[in-house]
Amino acid sequence: MFTAKRLIRSFLIGVWFMILVFPIVGIKIIKRAPEFFYDRVFVIGIITFVLAMLWSWYFEVYKERGVSDGIFSKISQKCSALSEKVTHDKSTAMKLILVLFAAFMVLPLFTSMYQTTVYSLAFLYVMLALGLNIVVGIAGQLVLGYAAFYAVGAYTYGLFYQYFGLGFWVCLPIAGFITVIAGLLLAFPVLRLRGDYLAIVTLGFGEIVRLLLINWADFTGGNQGISNIPRPGFFGIELSPEGSTIYIYYLCLFAAIITIVIVARLINSRVGLALQALREDEIASEAMGIDLRKVKMAAFALGSCWAGFAGVLFAARNSYINPTSFTFMESAMILSMVVLGGMGSIVGVTLAALVLALMPEYLRAFSEYRMLIFGLLMVTMMIFRPQGIIPPAKRKYAPTALKNEENN
Amino acid sequence: MHSDKKPILEVKSLSKNFGGLRALNDVDMHILPKEIVALIGPNGAGKTTFFNCVTGIYVPTEGEVWAGREGEKLKKLNGVAPHDITRFGLARTFQNIRLFSTMTVLENVMVGRHTRTNAGILQAIFRGSHFKKEEQETVDRAYELLKEVGLEKHWKEEACNLPYGAQRRLEIARALATDPFLLFLDEPAAGMNPQETVELKELVLRLREQFNLSILLIEHDMGMVMSLSDRIYVMEYGSRIAYGTPEEIRHNPQVIRAYLGESEDA
Ligand SMILES: Nc1ncnc2c1ncn2[C@@H]1O[C@H](COP(=O)(O)OP(=O)(O)O)[C@@H](O)[C@H]1O
Ligand SMILES: [Mg+2]
C-alpha cells in the first residue's frame, strides 16, 4: 500500500489541491482587508492526500481483480439493471411513473411555498434538458448556447407584455414561434459546421443574445431587466399569491409531462430515425436520401421551441427577468443534464434534470462547494459511466412476418 | 451486347480535379437495363471518385451524368444534391463501411426508407392511422430486405456488432430500401472469406432479377468480376483504358500490363 511512488504522487496531489483551493477557502476579505486561514487549507491538503492514496490503491486492487469486480463497475451495473427495468419492463415503468406522478400532484399540499417554486423550476429544467436532448443527444449537434433560446422565450413574454399588454396564454405560442425562428436563424449559418466549430459558433450565439439583452437597454431594460410580469390568468379569476404559485407549479408540471410525451413520440418516428442517422454518419445519411439541411433545421427548431415555452413559464414564475438568468453557466448546466442523464435517453435526462436542479436546494450547507461537487460528479461519471445514468431505450418494432411465424 | 435497349446511365467525359491532381480524366460509361457492369483498376485509379461524382457526393469538374429508369427519358444529374439522386433511384454502398453503427440492424434499413415515406413532425406527434400504417410498412419492408440478404436473425442487434461480411450485406439491404433502379457497390467483397464471396455473387445475381436492378460494382476479386459481369470497364490513373466483355478484357494487352499483370506479381 505505501510504495514510495504512490506516496510522492499523493503528496503532490495534496499540495496541488491546496494551491487550487487556497483562493476560495484560504482567503476571506474582512473589512476590505484579506485575512488568511492556513489551517483550513492544510486540512484539505491532508484529506486530499489520504483520498489520493486510497484512490490509487483501490485502482491497483481493482485492476488485479479484473474490471467486473470494483465498486464503481458494480454501481454501473446496478444502473444498467435499473435502466433495463425502467425502459424494458412496461409494468415496472408504469408503476414508477404513476408513483412519481401522484407524488408530484400532491406535493404542493405538503411543502412550503418556497419549495413549490423550487420544484416548478426543476420541471422547467426537465423541459430545457429534453429540448437540448433532441439537438445534442439525438441529432448529435453540439450546441453550447442553449440558454439563448430560453432567454428569447422569457423576453418574448416580458416584452410583449410590456409593450402590447399581451397575456401569458397569448405569449406562449408566440414565444414558441419566435424561438423556432431563432433556432432556424442559428441553424442556417451553421449548416456546414460540425463538432468543435459548431460548439464555438453556438457558444458565441448565446453570448450575443445575452449581451444584446444587456446593452439594448432602451428596449429590454438592460441589466435591470423587466419586472412586474403578470402570472398567468386562471379563467379570469384573481388568484392569491399562494394560489398562483401553486397554479404555476401545476402548469410547469404539465408542461414537463407534455414535453416528455411529445419528445418521446418524435424520437420514435421517421423524423427521429433521420435525426439519429445524422448523428451517426452525415455522408451515409445523405446517401440514404436524407436532406441534411432539412433535418438539421428540424433538429434546431424542435430543440429550441421547448426552451421558448420554458422561458415564458420562467418569466411568469419569477414575474421578473434579467440577463443574469441566461448566462453560459445556464447552458452548461442544461448540457450537463443531457450528458449525465444519458445522451438521447428520455428517462435518464429527465431524472438528471430533476436531480441537478434540486441538488443545490438540498445541499445548501455545501453551497460554497457546489461547483466543486458538481465537477467531481462530472469527472467520476465520465470515467465510470460515460454513457450516462440511463442510456437510451431501444425502440421497439414488431415485424409482421415475425408475428405470423410465431402464430404458425 | 448489341441489344437495342437504351442505357439507364450515361456518363460523358467525366473529369474531377483535386487541386492539381486529376483523379478522373474524361471517363465515358453507359449501363443498360439489368446489366451488371464492373469497374476495375489498381488502387488510386479513381474508381471511388467516379462513384462519388455520379452519386452527387463530389461535384464533377467537367462532364455530364445522365440517368433514368428504363423506358423513361434520361435526366441530367450534374448539380443535383446527393439525397435527391438517391430519391431519383441511384443507391450505393461504401468501400469503408458507413453503417449507422449504434442503431440496430433493422433501423439501419428503415433509414433507407426515408425518401419513400413522408410522415412529418406533426404526424409523429399525433400518431394518426396514416402514421401507424406507414411505420408498420417501413418495419415490414425493412425486415423483408433483411431476409433477402440473410440477416433477419440479427435484426435486433446493433449494426457495429455484426461481423464484417454481414455489415457489407447490411449496407446492400439498406441501399435496396431506397427502391433504386441502379445500385453501386464499392468493393462489396473486400474482407470477405471465399465462402462469403461466393454467396455474395449469388446474392447479386438474385437481387438483379428480383428488383430489376442494374448494378455497377467496383471489385478486386478477379474471379468474381469475370464470372459476374456482363461488361467491364478498366481504369488507370483516372482514365478509362479499356472496356468490353470479360473475354475481351482478359485478352486486352493494355489491361494485362496495367492491372492483371501487376496483381499476378503480388
Ligand atoms: N477528397 C479527395 N481529396 C483529394 N484527393 C482525393 C480525394 N478523394 C480521392 N482523392 C485522390 O484521388 C485518387 C483516386 O482515388 P480513389 O477514387 O479513391 O481511387 P480508387 O477507389 O480507385 O482506389 C487518389 O489519388 C486519391 O488520393
Ligand atoms: Mg476505392
PDB file of N, CA and C and ligand atoms in Angstrom, chain B residues 42-49 95-96 186-187 218 220, ligand 2:
ATOM      1  N   PRO B  42      -6.261  -0.477 -60.598  1.00  0.00           N
ATOM      2  CA  PRO B  42      -5.422  -0.515 -59.398  1.00  0.00           C
ATOM      3  C   PRO B  42      -5.909   0.504 -58.358  1.00  0.00           C
ATOM      4  N   ASN B  43      -5.419   0.360 -57.128  1.00  0.00           N
ATOM      5  CA  ASN B  43      -5.785   1.322 -56.083  1.00  0.00           C
ATOM      6  C   ASN B  43      -5.380   2.728 -56.485  1.00  0.00           C
ATOM      7  N   GLY B  44      -6.244   3.679 -56.215  1.00  0.00           N
ATOM      8  CA  GLY B  44      -5.947   5.069 -56.562  1.00  0.00           C
ATOM      9  C   GLY B  44      -6.257   5.406 -58.007  1.00  0.00           C
ATOM     10  N   ALA B  45      -6.898   4.482 -58.731  1.00  0.00           N
ATOM     11  CA  ALA B  45      -7.195   4.728 -60.145  1.00  0.00           C
ATOM     12  C   ALA B  45      -8.316   5.745 -60.310  1.00  0.00           C
ATOM     13  N   GLY B  46      -9.121   5.928 -59.268  1.00  0.00           N
ATOM     14  CA  GLY B  46     -10.203   6.911 -59.353  1.00  0.00           C
ATOM     15  C   GLY B  46     -11.585   6.276 -59.384  1.00  0.00           C
ATOM     16  N   LYS B  47     -11.679   5.002 -59.026  1.00  0.00           N
ATOM     17  CA  LYS B  47     -12.969   4.301 -59.107  1.00  0.00           C
ATOM     18  C   LYS B  47     -13.967   4.863 -58.098  1.00  0.00           C
ATOM     19  N   THR B  48     -13.524   4.986 -56.857  1.00  0.00           N
ATOM     20  CA  THR B  48     -14.426   5.523 -55.838  1.00  0.00           C
ATOM     21  C   THR B  48     -14.799   6.972 -56.159  1.00  0.00           C
ATOM     22  N   THR B  49     -13.839   7.720 -56.676  1.00  0.00           N
ATOM     23  CA  THR B  49     -14.126   9.098 -57.077  1.00  0.00           C
ATOM     24  C   THR B  49     -15.215   9.125 -58.148  1.00  0.00           C
ATOM     25  N   GLN B  95     -17.043   1.823 -49.714  1.00  0.00           N
ATOM     26  CA  GLN B  95     -15.856   0.972 -49.613  1.00  0.00           C
ATOM     27  C   GLN B  95     -15.448   0.779 -48.151  1.00  0.00           C
ATOM     28  N   ASN B  96     -15.345   1.900 -47.418  1.00  0.00           N
ATOM     29  CA  ASN B  96     -15.100   1.796 -45.974  1.00  0.00           C
ATOM     30  C   ASN B  96     -16.467   1.910 -45.310  1.00  0.00           C
ATOM     31  N   ASP B 186     -19.349  -0.585 -53.886  1.00  0.00           N
ATOM     32  CA  ASP B 186     -17.924  -0.259 -53.844  1.00  0.00           C
ATOM     33  C   ASP B 186     -17.175  -1.331 -53.055  1.00  0.00           C
ATOM     34  N   GLU B 187     -16.496  -2.201 -53.775  1.00  0.00           N
ATOM     35  CA  GLU B 187     -15.729  -3.307 -53.199  1.00  0.00           C
ATOM     36  C   GLU B 187     -16.542  -4.102 -52.182  1.00  0.00           C
ATOM     37  N   ILE B 218     -17.449  -2.041 -58.118  1.00  0.00           N
ATOM     38  CA  ILE B 218     -16.000  -1.957 -58.063  1.00  0.00           C
ATOM     39  C   ILE B 218     -15.552  -3.200 -57.317  1.00  0.00           C
ATOM     40  N   HIS B 220     -12.046  -6.072 -56.614  1.00  0.00           N
ATOM     41  CA  HIS B 220     -10.683  -6.521 -56.900  1.00  0.00           C
ATOM     42  C   HIS B 220     -10.614  -8.024 -57.118  1.00  0.00           C
TER      43      HIS B 220
HETATM   44 MG    MG C   2     -11.875   2.986 -53.868  1.00  0.00          MG
END
